[in-house]
Tab-separated table of C-alpha atoms in Angstrom:
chain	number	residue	atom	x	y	z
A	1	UNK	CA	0.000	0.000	0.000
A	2	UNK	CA	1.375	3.557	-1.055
A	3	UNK	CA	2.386	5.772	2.060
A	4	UNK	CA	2.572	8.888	-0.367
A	5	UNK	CA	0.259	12.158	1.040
A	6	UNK	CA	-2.478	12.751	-1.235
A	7	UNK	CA	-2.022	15.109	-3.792
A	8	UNK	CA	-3.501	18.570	-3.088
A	9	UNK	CA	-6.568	19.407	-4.351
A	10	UNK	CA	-5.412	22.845	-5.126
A	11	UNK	CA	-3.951	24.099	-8.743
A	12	UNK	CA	-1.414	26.724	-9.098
A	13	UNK	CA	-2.381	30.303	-8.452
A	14	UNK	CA	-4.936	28.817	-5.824
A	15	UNK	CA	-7.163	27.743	-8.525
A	16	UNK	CA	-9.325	24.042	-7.363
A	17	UNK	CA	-8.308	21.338	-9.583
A	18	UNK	CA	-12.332	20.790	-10.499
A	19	UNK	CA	-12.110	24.432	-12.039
A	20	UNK	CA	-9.553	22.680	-14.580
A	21	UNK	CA	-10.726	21.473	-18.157
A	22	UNK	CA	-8.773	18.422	-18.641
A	23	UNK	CA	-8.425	16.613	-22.261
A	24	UNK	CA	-7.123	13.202	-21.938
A	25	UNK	CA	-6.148	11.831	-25.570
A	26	UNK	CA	-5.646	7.676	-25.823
A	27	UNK	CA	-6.635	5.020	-28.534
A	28	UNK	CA	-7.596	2.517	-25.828
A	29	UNK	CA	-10.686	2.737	-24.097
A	30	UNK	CA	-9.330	1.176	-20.867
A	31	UNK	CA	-6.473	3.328	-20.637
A	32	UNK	CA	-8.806	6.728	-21.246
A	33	UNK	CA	-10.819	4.462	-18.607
A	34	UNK	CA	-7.915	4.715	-16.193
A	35	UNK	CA	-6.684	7.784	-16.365
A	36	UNK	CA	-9.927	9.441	-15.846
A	37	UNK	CA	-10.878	7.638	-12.777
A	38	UNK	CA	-6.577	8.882	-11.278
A	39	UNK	CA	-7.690	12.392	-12.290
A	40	UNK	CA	-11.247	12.137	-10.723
A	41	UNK	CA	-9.962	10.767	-7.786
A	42	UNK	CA	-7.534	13.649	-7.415
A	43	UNK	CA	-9.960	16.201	-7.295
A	44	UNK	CA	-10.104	16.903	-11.394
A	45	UNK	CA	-14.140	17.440	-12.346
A	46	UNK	CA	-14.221	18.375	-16.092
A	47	UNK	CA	-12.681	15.933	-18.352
A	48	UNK	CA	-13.158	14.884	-21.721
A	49	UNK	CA	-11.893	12.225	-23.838
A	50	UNK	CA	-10.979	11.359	-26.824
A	51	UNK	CA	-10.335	8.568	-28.699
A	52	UNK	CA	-7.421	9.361	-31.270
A	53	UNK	CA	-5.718	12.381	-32.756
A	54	UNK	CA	-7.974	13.337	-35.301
A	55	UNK	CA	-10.875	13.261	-32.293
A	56	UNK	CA	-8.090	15.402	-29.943
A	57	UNK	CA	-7.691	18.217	-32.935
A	58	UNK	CA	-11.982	18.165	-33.164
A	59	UNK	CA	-11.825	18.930	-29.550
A	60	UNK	CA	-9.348	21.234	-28.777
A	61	UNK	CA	-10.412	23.278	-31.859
A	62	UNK	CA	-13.934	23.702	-30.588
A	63	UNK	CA	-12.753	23.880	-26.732
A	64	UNK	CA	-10.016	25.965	-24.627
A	65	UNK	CA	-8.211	23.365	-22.404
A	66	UNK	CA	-6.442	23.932	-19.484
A	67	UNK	CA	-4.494	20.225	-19.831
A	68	UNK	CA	-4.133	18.033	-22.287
A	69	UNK	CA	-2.746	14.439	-21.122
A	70	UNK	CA	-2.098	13.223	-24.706
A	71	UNK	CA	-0.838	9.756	-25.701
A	72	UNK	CA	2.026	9.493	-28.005
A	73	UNK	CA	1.004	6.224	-30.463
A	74	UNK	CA	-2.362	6.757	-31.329
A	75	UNK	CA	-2.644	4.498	-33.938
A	76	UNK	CA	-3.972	5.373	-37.667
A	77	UNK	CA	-4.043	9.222	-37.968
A	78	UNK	CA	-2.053	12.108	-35.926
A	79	UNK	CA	0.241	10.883	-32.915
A	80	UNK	CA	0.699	13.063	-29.626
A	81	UNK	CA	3.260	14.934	-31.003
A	82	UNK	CA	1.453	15.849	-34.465
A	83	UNK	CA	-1.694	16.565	-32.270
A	84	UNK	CA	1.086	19.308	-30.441
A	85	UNK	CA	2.282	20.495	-33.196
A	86	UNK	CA	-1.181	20.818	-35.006
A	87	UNK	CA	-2.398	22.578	-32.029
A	88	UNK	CA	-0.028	25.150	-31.608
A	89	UNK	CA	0.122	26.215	-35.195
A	90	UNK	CA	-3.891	26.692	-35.538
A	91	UNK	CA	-3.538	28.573	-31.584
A	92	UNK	CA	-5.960	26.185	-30.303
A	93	UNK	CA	-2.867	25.479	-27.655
A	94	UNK	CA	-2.027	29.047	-26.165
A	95	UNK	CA	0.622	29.864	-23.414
A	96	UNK	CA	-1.259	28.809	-20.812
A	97	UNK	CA	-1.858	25.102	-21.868
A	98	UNK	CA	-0.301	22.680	-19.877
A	99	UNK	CA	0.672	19.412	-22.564
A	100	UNK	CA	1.931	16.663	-21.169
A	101	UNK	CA	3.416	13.462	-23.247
A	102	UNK	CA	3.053	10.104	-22.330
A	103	UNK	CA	4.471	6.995	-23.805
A	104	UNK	CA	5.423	3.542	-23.065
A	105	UNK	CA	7.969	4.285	-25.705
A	106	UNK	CA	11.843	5.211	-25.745
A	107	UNK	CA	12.775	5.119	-29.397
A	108	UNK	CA	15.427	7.400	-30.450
A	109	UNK	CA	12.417	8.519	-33.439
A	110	UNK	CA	9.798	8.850	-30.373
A	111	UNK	CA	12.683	10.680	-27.768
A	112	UNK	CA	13.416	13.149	-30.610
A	113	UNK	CA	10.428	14.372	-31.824
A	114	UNK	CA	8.877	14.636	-27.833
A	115	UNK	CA	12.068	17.232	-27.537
A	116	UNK	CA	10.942	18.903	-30.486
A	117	UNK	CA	7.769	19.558	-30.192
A	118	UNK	CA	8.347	20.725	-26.236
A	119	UNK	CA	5.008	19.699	-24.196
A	120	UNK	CA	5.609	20.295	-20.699
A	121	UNK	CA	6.036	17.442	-19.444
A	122	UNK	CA	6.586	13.759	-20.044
A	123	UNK	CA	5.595	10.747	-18.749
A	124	UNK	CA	6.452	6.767	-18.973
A	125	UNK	CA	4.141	4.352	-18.376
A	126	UNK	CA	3.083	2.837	-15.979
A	127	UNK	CA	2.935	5.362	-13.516
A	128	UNK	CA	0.614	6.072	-10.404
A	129	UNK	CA	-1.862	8.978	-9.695
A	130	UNK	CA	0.680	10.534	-7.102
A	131	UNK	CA	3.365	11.132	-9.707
A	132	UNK	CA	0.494	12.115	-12.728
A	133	UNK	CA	-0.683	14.648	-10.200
A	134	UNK	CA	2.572	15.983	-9.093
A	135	UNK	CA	3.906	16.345	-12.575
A	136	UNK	CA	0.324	17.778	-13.478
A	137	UNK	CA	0.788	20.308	-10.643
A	138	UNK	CA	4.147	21.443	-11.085
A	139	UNK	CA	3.647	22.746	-14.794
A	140	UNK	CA	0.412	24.591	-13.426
A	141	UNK	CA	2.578	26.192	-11.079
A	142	UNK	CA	4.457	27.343	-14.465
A	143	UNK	CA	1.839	27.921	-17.337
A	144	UNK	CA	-1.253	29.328	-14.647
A	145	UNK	CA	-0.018	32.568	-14.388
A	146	UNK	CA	0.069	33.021	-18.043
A	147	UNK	CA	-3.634	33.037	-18.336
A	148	UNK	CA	-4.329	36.641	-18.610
A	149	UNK	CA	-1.488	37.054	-21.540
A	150	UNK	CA	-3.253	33.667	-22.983
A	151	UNK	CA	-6.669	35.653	-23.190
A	152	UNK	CA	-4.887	37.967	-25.385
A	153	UNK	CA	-2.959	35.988	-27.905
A	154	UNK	CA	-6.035	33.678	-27.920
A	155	UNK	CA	-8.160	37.019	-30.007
A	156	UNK	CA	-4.678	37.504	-32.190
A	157	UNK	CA	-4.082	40.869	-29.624
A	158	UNK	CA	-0.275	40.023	-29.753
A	159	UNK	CA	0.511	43.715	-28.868
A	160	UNK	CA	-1.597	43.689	-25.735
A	161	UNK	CA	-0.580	40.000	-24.970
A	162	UNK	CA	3.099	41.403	-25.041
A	163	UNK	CA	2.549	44.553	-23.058
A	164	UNK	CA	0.908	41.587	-20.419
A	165	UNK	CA	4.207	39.990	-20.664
A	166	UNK	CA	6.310	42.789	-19.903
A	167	UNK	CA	4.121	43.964	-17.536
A	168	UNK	CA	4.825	40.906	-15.367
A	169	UNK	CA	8.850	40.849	-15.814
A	170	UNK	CA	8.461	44.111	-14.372
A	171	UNK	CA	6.085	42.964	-11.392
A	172	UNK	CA	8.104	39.166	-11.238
A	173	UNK	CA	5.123	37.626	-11.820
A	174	UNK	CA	5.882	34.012	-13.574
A	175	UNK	CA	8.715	32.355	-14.847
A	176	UNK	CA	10.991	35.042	-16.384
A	177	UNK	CA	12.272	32.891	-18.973
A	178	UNK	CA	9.174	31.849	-20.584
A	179	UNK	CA	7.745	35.629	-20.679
A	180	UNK	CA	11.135	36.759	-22.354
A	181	UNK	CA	10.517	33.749	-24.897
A	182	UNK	CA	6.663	34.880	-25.381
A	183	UNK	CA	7.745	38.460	-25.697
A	184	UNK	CA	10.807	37.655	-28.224
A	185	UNK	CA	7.917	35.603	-30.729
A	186	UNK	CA	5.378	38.067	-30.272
A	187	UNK	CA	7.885	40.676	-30.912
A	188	UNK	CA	9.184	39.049	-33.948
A	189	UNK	CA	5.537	38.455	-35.219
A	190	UNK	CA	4.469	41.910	-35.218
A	191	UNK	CA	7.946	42.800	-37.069
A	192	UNK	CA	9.783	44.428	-34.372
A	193	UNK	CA	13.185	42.370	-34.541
A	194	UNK	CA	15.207	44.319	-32.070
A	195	UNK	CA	12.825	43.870	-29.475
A	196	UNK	CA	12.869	40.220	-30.243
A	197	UNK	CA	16.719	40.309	-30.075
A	198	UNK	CA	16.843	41.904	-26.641
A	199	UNK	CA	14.281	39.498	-25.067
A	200	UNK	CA	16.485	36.593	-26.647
A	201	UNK	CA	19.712	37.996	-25.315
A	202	UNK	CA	17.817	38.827	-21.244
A	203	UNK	CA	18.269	34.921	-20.913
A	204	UNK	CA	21.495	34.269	-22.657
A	205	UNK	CA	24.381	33.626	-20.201
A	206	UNK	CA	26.423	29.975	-18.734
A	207	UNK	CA	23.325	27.837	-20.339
A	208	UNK	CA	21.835	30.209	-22.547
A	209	UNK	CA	18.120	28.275	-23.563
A	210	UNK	CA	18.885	27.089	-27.410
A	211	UNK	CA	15.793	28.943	-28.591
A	212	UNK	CA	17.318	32.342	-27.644
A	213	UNK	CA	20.337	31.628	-29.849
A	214	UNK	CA	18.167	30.354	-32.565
A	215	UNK	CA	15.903	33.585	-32.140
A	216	UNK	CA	19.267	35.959	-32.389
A	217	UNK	CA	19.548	34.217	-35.941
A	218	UNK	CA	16.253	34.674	-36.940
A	219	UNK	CA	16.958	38.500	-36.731
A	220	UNK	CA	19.732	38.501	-38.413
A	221	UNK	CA	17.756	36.645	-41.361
A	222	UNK	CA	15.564	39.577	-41.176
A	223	UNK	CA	17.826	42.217	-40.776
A	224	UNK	CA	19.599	40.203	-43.936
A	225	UNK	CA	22.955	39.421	-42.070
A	226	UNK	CA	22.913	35.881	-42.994
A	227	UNK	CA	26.392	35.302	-42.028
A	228	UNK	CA	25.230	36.403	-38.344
A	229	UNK	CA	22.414	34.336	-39.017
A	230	UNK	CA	24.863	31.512	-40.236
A	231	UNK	CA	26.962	32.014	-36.870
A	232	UNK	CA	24.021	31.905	-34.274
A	233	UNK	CA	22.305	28.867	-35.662
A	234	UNK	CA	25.358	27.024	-35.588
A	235	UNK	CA	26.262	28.264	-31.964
A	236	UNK	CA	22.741	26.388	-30.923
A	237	UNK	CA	23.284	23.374	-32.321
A	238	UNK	CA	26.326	22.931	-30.974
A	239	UNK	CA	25.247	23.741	-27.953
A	240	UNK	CA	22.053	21.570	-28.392
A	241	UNK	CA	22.588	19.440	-31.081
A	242	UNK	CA	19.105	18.147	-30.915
A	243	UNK	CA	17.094	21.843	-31.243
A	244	UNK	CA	15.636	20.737	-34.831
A	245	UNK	CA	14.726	23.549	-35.521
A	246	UNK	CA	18.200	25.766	-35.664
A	247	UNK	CA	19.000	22.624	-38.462
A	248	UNK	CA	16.450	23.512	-40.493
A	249	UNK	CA	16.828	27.553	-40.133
A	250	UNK	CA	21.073	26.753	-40.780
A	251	UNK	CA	19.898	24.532	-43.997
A	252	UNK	CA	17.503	27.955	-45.331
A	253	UNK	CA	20.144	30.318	-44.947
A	254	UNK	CA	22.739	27.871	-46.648
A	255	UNK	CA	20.296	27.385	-49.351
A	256	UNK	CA	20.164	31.552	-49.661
A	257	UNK	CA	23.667	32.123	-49.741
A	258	UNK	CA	24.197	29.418	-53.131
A	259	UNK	CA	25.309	26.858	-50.869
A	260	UNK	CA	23.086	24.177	-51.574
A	261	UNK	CA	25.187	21.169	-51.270
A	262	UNK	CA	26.243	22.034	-47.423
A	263	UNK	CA	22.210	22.733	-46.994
A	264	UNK	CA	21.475	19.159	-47.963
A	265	UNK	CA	23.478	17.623	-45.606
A	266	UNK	CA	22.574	19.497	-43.131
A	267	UNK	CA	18.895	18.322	-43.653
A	268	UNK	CA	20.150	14.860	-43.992
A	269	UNK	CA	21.474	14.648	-40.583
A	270	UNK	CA	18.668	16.784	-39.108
A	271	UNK	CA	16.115	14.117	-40.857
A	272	UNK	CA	18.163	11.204	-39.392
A	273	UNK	CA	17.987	12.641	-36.348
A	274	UNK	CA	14.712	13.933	-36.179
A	275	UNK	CA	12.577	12.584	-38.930
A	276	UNK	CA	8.949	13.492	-38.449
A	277	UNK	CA	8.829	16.702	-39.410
A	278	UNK	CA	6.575	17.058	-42.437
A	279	UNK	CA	8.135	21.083	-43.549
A	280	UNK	CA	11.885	19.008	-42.834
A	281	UNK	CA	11.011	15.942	-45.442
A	282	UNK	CA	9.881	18.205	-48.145
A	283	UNK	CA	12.558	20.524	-47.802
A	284	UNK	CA	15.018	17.332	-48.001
A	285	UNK	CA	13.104	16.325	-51.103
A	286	UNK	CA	13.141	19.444	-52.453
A	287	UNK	CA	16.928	19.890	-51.930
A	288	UNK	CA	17.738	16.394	-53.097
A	289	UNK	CA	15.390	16.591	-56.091
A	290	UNK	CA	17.506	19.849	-57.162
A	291	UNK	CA	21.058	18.529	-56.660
A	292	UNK	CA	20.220	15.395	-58.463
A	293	UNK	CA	19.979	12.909	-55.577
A	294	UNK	CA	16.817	11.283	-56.904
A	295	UNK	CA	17.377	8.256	-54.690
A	296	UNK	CA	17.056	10.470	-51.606
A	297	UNK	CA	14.666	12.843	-53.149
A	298	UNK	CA	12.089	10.017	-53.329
A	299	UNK	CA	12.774	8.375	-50.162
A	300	UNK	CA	12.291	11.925	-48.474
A	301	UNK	CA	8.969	12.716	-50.675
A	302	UNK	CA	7.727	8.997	-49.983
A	303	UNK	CA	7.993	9.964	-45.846
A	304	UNK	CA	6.512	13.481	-46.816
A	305	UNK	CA	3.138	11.756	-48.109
A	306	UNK	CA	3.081	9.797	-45.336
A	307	UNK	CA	3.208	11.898	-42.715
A	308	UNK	CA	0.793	14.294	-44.562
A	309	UNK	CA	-1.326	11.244	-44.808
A	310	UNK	CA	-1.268	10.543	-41.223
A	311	UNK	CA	-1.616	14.008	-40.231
A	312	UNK	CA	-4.920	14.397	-42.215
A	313	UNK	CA	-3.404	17.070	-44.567
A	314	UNK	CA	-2.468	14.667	-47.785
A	315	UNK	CA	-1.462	17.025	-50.527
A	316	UNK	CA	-0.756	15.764	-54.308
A	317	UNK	CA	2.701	17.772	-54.350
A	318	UNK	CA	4.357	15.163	-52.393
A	319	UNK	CA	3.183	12.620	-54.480
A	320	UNK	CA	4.579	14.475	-57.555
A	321	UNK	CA	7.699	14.986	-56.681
A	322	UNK	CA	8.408	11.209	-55.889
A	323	UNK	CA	7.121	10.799	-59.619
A	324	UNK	CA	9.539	13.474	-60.434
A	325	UNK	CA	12.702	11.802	-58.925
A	326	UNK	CA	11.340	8.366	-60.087
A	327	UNK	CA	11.331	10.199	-63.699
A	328	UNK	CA	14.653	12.116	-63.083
A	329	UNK	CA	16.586	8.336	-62.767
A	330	UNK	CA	14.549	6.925	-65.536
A	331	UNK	CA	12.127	4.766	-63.800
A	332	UNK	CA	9.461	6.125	-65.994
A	333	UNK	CA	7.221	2.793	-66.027
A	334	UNK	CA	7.149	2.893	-61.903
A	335	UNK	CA	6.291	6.305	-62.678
A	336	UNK	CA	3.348	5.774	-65.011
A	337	UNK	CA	1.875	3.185	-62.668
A	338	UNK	CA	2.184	5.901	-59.641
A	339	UNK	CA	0.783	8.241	-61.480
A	340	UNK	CA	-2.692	6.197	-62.182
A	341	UNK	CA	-2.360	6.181	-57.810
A	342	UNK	CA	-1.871	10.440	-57.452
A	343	UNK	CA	-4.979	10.471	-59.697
A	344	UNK	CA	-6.730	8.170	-57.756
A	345	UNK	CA	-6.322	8.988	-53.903
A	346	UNK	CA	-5.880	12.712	-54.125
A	347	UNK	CA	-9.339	13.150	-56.346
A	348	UNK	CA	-11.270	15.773	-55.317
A	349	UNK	CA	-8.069	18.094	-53.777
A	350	UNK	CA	-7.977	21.532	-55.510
A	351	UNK	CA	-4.837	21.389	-56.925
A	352	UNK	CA	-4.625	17.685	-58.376
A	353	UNK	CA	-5.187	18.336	-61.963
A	354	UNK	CA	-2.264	21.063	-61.896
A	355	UNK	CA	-0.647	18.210	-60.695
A	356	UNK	CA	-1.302	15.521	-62.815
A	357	UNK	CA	-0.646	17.718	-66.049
A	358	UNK	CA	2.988	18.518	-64.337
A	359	UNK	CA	4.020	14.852	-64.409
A	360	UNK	CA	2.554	13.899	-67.650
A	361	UNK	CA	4.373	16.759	-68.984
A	362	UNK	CA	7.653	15.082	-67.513
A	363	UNK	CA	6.912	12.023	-68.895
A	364	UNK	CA	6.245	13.391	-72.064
A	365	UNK	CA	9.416	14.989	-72.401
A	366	UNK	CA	11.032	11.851	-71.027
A	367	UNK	CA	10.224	10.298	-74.107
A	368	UNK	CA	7.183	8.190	-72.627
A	369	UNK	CA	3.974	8.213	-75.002
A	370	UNK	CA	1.332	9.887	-73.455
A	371	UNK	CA	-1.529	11.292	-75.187
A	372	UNK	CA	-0.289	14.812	-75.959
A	373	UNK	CA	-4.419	15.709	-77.185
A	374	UNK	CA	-5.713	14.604	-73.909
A	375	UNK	CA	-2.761	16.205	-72.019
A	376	UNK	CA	-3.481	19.548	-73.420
A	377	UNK	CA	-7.166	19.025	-72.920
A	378	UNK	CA	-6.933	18.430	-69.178
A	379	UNK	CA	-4.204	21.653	-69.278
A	380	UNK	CA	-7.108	23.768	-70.615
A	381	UNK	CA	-9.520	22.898	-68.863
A	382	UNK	CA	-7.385	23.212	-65.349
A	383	UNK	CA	-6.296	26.847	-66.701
A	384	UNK	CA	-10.347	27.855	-67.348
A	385	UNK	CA	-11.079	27.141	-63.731
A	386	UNK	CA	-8.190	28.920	-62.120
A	387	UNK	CA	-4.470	29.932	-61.744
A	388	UNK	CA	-1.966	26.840	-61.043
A	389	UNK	CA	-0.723	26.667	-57.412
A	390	UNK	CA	2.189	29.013	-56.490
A	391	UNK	CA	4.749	26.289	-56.562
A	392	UNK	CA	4.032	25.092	-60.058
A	393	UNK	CA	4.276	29.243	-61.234
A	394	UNK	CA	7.510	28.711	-63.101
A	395	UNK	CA	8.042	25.402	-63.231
A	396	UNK	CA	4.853	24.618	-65.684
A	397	UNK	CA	5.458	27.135	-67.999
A	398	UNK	CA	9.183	26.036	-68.376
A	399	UNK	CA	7.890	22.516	-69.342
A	400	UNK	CA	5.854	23.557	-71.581
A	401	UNK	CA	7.933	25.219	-73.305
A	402	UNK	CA	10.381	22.597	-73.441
A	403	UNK	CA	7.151	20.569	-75.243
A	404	UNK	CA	7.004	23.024	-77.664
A	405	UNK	CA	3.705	24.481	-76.244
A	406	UNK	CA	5.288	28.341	-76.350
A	407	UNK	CA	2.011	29.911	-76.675
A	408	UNK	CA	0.395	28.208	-73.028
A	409	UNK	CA	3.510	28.743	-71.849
A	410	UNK	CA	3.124	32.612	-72.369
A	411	UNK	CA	-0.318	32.350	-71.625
A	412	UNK	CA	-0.241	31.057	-68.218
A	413	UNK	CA	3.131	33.582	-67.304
A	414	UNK	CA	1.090	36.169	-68.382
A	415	UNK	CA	-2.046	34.900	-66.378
A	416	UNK	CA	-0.194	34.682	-63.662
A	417	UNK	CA	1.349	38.362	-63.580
A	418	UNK	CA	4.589	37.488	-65.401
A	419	UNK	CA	5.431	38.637	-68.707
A	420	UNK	CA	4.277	37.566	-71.208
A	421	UNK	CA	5.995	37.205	-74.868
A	422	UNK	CA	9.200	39.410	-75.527
């Protein structure tokens, strides 16, 4: 029998535990079972469940929680740390959101991508209610008093929610390093970079936090001192190697200064490392694709769709590109067959037709026989109902003029805003 005191009833700030909206996010019913009945026996009142990711991202886009206790596998569709990720980016996760992780796992893949996404805390399995309530407790006692700057960036009021934030460093109210970290993106978001510098450099020092000297880089990107930039992202990783996200910032700015080969392999290793990051895979295959690795282009492209898959996003792009690397290294009948497959499972997307034509187009100039009438047919008819999508601007009209289709070329530049014939 466990000797441990209760937990107290009380959340941070004061604030009874029943007060708390709880989301609890598991694919099996006994374990949403069991960790309901630990948090109702702790004093927790208002908790909902749900059943996978795709249910979690329903929920927390209709509701403001103040936890979510998310699973990490949760089978087909969006894991825990898509469901964070997903979250944060649509703001249905503000700064006052406790997220905690749990896991039976500890795969390297699993370890690295809970670091990356940051949720507060995380938990192994098994564990009791004592330790689920502590942990629980502990980041209350670090995200409650956030709740009034929360209000704000929950309306898009990032001015006010930063004049909250400062506010508090000046009255030590909360955890100084997280308001200098709100105040630095907020900062940054409503384009005022030096401000964002100086709340990144108020917690440098011995163990300066590895998003502070990723944030002095971002500056410099926007001040356009990309050597600075260069110098600060790699200062991060090598203090952290695994912040992912000063990889992929190093890999841009190598990229913008002609030095795509170095960006590759620094997008390599960053994938290896860390390789669920949907924006990281396409940017591999996008990199790859361009300095004629077609091997690793389509490996990287193949992850892309299925993460994009998995995250409930699936776009035809990805699928495109693989067809272009297969192409590229002359696997045109894999390609052919594949391409049957993008028509197939990405029907009814906007952008699919664009899509299609792009590939056939490749083919075509691959030397492939494809019927050129229908081709054009299914061009025209995709140019009558709109524009192409921004990524296929250029690259369409190139092909086509490669096919010997000059006049759609010039058409569609000059549909688009580009010039037209000179």
């Amino acid at each position: 029998m466990s000797t441990a005191a209760p937990p107290s009833r009380a959340g941070s700030a004061g604030r009874p535990l029943s007060r708390l909206a709880v989301l609890v996010v598991d694919d099996f019913a006994n374990m949403r079972a069991t960790l309901r009945e630990m948090l109702l026996t702790s004093g927790f009142e208002d908790i909902d469940l749900a059943r996978d990711g795709v249910d979690a991202l329903d929920k927390l886009e209709r509701r403001r929680y103040d936890i979510v206790l998310c699973d990490y596998n949760l089978g087909d569709g969006p894991d825990g740390q898509q469901v964070l990720d997903r979250a944060r980016e649509q703001g249905w996760v503000g700064p006052a959101t406790v997220f905690v992780m749990v896991t039976a796992e500890n795969s390297n893949e699993m370890v690295m991508g809970a670091l990356e996404s940051g949720p507060d805390a995380y938990l192994s399995k098994p564990f009791n209610r004592e330790l689920l309530v502590v942990r629980l407790q502990r980041a209350l006692r670090r995200r409650d008093p956030l709740r009034t700057l929360d209000q704000h960036w929950r309306r898009g009021d990032f001015g006010q929610a930063r004049a909250e934030a400062e506010r508090m460093l000046e009255a030590g109210e909360g955890r100084a390093a997280d308001l200098q970290r709100l105040r630095s993106d907020l900062a940054l978001a409503e384009g005022e970079p030096a401000v964002a510098a100086e709340a990144a450099r108020a917690v440098t020092g011995e163990t300066t936090p590895p998003w502070a000297q990723a944030r002095l880089g971002e500056v410099a990107e926007v001040e356009g001192n990309l050597a600075a930039a260069e110098e600060a992202y790699r200062a991060a990783i090598a203090a952290t190697p695994y912040y992912m996200p000063a990889h992929d910032r190093l890999a841009f700015v190598l990229e913008r200064t002609g030095r795509e080969r170095e960006a590759l392999d620094v997008l390599v290793a960053a994938a290896e490392r860390s390789p669920k990051s949907l924006a990281r895979q396409r940017a591999l295959g996008r990199l790859a694709l361009a300095q004629g690795e077609y091997e690793r282009a389509a490996r990287a492209w193949r992850h892309a769709m299925a993460l994009a898959t998995q995250m409930q996003i699936p776009h035809p792009g990805d699928m495109a590109y693989q067809l272009e690397a297969l192409i590229a290294r002359g696997a045109t009948r894999e390609a052919r067959t594949k391409l049957q497959i993008l028509e197939s499972d990405y029907r009814g997307h906007p952008e699919v037709a664009w899509w299609v034509v792009v590939t056939r187009l490749r083919l075509l100039l691959a030397g492939v026989a494809v019927d050129r009438a229908g081709l054009l047919g299914q061009l025209d008819a995709a140019m009558a109902a709109g524009s192409p999508p921004p990524a296929l601007g250029e690259v369409l009209p190139e092909l086509l003029e490669q096919a010997g289709e000059g006049e759609r070329a010039r058409s569609l530049r000059t549909s688009n805003g580009g010039p037209g014939e000179t």
